[in-house]
Tab-separated table of C-alpha atoms in Angstrom:
chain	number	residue	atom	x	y	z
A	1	UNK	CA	-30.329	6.392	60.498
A	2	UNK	CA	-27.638	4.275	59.597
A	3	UNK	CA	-28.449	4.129	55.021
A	4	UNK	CA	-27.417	6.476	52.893
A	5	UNK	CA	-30.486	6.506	50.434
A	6	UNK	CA	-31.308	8.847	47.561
A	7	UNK	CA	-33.598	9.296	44.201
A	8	UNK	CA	-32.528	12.179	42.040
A	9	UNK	CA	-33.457	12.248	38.844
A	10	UNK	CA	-31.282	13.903	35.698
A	11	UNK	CA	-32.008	14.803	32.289
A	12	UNK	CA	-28.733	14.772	30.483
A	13	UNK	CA	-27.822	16.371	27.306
A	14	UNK	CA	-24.577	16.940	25.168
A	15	UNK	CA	-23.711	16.769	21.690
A	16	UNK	CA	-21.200	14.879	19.706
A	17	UNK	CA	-17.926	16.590	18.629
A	18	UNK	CA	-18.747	19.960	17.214
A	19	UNK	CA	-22.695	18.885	16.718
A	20	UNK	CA	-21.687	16.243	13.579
A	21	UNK	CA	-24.155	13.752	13.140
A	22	UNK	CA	-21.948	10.454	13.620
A	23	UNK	CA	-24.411	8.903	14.565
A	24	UNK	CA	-26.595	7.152	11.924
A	25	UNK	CA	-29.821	5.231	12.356
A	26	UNK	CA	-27.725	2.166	11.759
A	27	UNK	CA	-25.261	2.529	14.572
A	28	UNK	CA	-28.431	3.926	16.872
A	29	UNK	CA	-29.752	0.997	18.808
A	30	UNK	CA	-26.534	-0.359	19.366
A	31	UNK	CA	-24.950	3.116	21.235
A	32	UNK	CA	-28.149	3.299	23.306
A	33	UNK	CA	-28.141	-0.008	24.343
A	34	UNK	CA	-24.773	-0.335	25.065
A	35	UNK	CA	-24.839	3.312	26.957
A	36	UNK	CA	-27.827	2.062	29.217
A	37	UNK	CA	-25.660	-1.263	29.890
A	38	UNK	CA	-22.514	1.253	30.887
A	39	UNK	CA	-24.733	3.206	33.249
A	40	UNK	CA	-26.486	-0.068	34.738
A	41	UNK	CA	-23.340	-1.186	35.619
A	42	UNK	CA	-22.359	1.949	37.563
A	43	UNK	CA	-25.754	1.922	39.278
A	44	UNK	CA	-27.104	4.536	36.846
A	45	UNK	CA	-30.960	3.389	35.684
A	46	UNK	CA	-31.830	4.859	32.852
A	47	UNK	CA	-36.020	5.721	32.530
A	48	UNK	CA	-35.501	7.162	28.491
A	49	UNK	CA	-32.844	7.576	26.238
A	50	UNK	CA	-33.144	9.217	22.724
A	51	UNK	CA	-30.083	9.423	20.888
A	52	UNK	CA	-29.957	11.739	17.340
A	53	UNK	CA	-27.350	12.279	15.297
A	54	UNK	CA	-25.176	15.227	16.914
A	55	UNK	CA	-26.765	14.803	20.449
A	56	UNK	CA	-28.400	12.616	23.183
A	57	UNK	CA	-31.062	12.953	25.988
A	58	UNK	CA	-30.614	10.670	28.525
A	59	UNK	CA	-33.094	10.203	31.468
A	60	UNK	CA	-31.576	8.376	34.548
A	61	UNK	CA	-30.866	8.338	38.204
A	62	UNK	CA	-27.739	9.620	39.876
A	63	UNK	CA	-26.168	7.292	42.242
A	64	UNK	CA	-25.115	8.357	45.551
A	65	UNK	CA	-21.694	7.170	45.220
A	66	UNK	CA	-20.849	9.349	41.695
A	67	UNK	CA	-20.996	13.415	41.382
A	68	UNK	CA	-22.556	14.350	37.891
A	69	UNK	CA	-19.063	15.128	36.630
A	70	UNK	CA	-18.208	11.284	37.230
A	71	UNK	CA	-20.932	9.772	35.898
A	72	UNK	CA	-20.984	11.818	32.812
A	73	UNK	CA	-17.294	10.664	32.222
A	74	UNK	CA	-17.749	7.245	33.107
A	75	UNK	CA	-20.365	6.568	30.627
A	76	UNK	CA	-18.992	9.206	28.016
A	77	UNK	CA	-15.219	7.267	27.732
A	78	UNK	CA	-16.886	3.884	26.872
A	79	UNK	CA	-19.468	5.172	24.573
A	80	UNK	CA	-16.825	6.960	22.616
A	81	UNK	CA	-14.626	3.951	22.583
A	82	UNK	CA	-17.906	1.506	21.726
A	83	UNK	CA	-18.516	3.864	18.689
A	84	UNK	CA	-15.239	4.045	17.081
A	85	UNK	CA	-15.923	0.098	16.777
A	86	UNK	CA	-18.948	0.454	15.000
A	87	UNK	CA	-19.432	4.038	13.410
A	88	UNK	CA	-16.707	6.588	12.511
A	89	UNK	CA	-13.781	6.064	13.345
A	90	UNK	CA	-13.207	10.216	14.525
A	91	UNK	CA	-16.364	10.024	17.028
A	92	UNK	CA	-16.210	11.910	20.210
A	93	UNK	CA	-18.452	13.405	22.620
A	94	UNK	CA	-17.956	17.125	23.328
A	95	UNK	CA	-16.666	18.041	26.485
A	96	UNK	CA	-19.068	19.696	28.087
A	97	UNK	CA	-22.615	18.343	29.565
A	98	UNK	CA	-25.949	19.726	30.807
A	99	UNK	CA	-27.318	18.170	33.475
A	100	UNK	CA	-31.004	19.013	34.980
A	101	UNK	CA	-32.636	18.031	37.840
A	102	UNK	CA	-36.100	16.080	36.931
A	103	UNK	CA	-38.564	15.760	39.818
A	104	UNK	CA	-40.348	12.486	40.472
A	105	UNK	CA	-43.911	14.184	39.553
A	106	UNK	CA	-42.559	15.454	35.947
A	107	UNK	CA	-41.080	11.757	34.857
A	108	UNK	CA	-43.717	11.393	32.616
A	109	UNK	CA	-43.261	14.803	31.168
A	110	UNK	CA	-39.188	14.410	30.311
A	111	UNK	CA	-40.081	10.854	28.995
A	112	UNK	CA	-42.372	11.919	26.160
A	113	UNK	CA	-40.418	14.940	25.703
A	114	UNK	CA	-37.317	12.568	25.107
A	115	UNK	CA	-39.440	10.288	23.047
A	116	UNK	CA	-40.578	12.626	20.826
A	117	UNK	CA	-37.145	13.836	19.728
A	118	UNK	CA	-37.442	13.281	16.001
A	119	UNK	CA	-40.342	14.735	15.547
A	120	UNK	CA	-39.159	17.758	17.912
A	121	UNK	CA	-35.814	18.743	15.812
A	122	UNK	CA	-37.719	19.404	12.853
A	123	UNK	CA	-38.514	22.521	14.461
A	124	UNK	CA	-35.789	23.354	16.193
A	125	UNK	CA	-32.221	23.165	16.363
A	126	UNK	CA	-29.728	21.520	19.126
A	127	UNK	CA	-28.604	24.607	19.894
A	128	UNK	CA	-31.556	26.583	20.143
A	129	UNK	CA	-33.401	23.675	22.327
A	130	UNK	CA	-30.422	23.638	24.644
A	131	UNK	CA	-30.032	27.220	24.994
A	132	UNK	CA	-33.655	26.919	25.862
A	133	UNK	CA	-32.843	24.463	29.035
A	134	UNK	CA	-29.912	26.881	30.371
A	135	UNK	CA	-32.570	29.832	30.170
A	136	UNK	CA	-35.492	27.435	31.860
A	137	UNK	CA	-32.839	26.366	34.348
A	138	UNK	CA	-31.677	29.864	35.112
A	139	UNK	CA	-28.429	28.598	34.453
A	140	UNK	CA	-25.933	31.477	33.710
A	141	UNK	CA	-23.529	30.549	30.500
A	142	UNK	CA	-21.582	32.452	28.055
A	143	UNK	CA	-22.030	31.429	24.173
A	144	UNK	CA	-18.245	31.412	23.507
A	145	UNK	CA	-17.818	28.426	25.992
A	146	UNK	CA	-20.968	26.538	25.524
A	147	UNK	CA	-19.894	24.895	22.052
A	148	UNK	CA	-16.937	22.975	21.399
């Protein structure tokens, strides 16, 4: 078998800079599209993106060539640059990421999840939904380094 083929999914999630909402619904289309056009360019197709104001959900394939740590960087750098042109000036992206593995048969699932995003915050928090993936994922995490 001489290809190297692969199809993994990823839902990503991370917050701006301390959870401030920088970004408005003004500035909104703009990041997303210009964060899908980042990622296509790496490879990376996104399938949903939802950005609010202190955090993003971000549906895509990993490429074979990038780890998660990679991609995450290589889309987070330019995003951050693209929105100090056209929102606040002190945007950043925190440091850390979640990343969680999406199987082919629940696409539909994380898509309407992701879609329904406004509607889903105005019962719960950033924090509390994401706390809520690390506990779903079995992913072991210690509050005083989860938020930065």
């Amino acid at each position: 078998m001489p290809q190297s083929l692969a199809k993994v999914y990823l839902h990503v999630i991370f917050s701006t800079k301390d959870r401030t909402p920088f970004v408005s619904p003004k500035n909104k289309p703009t990041l997303e599209a210009y964060l899908v056009s980042v990622a296509f360019n790496l490879g990376i197709y996104t399938e949903e993106i939802y950005i609010n104001p202190d955090h993003l959900h971000w549906l895509c394939t990993l490429p074979r060539t990038l780890t998660i740590a990679d991609m995450i960087q290589k889309v987070k750098i330019p995003s951050s640059n693209k929105m100090t042109e056209i929102g606040p000036k002190e945007f950043h992206w925190q440091k850390g990421y979640g990343a969680f593995s999406v199987s082919q048969s629940k696409l539909e699932i994380v898509k309407k999840y992701i879609q329904n995003q406004e509607i889903h915050h105005q019962h719960m928090s950033f924090q509390e939904e994401y706390i809520k993936f690390l506990e779903e994922y079995g992913i072991d995490y210690d509050t005083k380094y989860v938020w930065d």
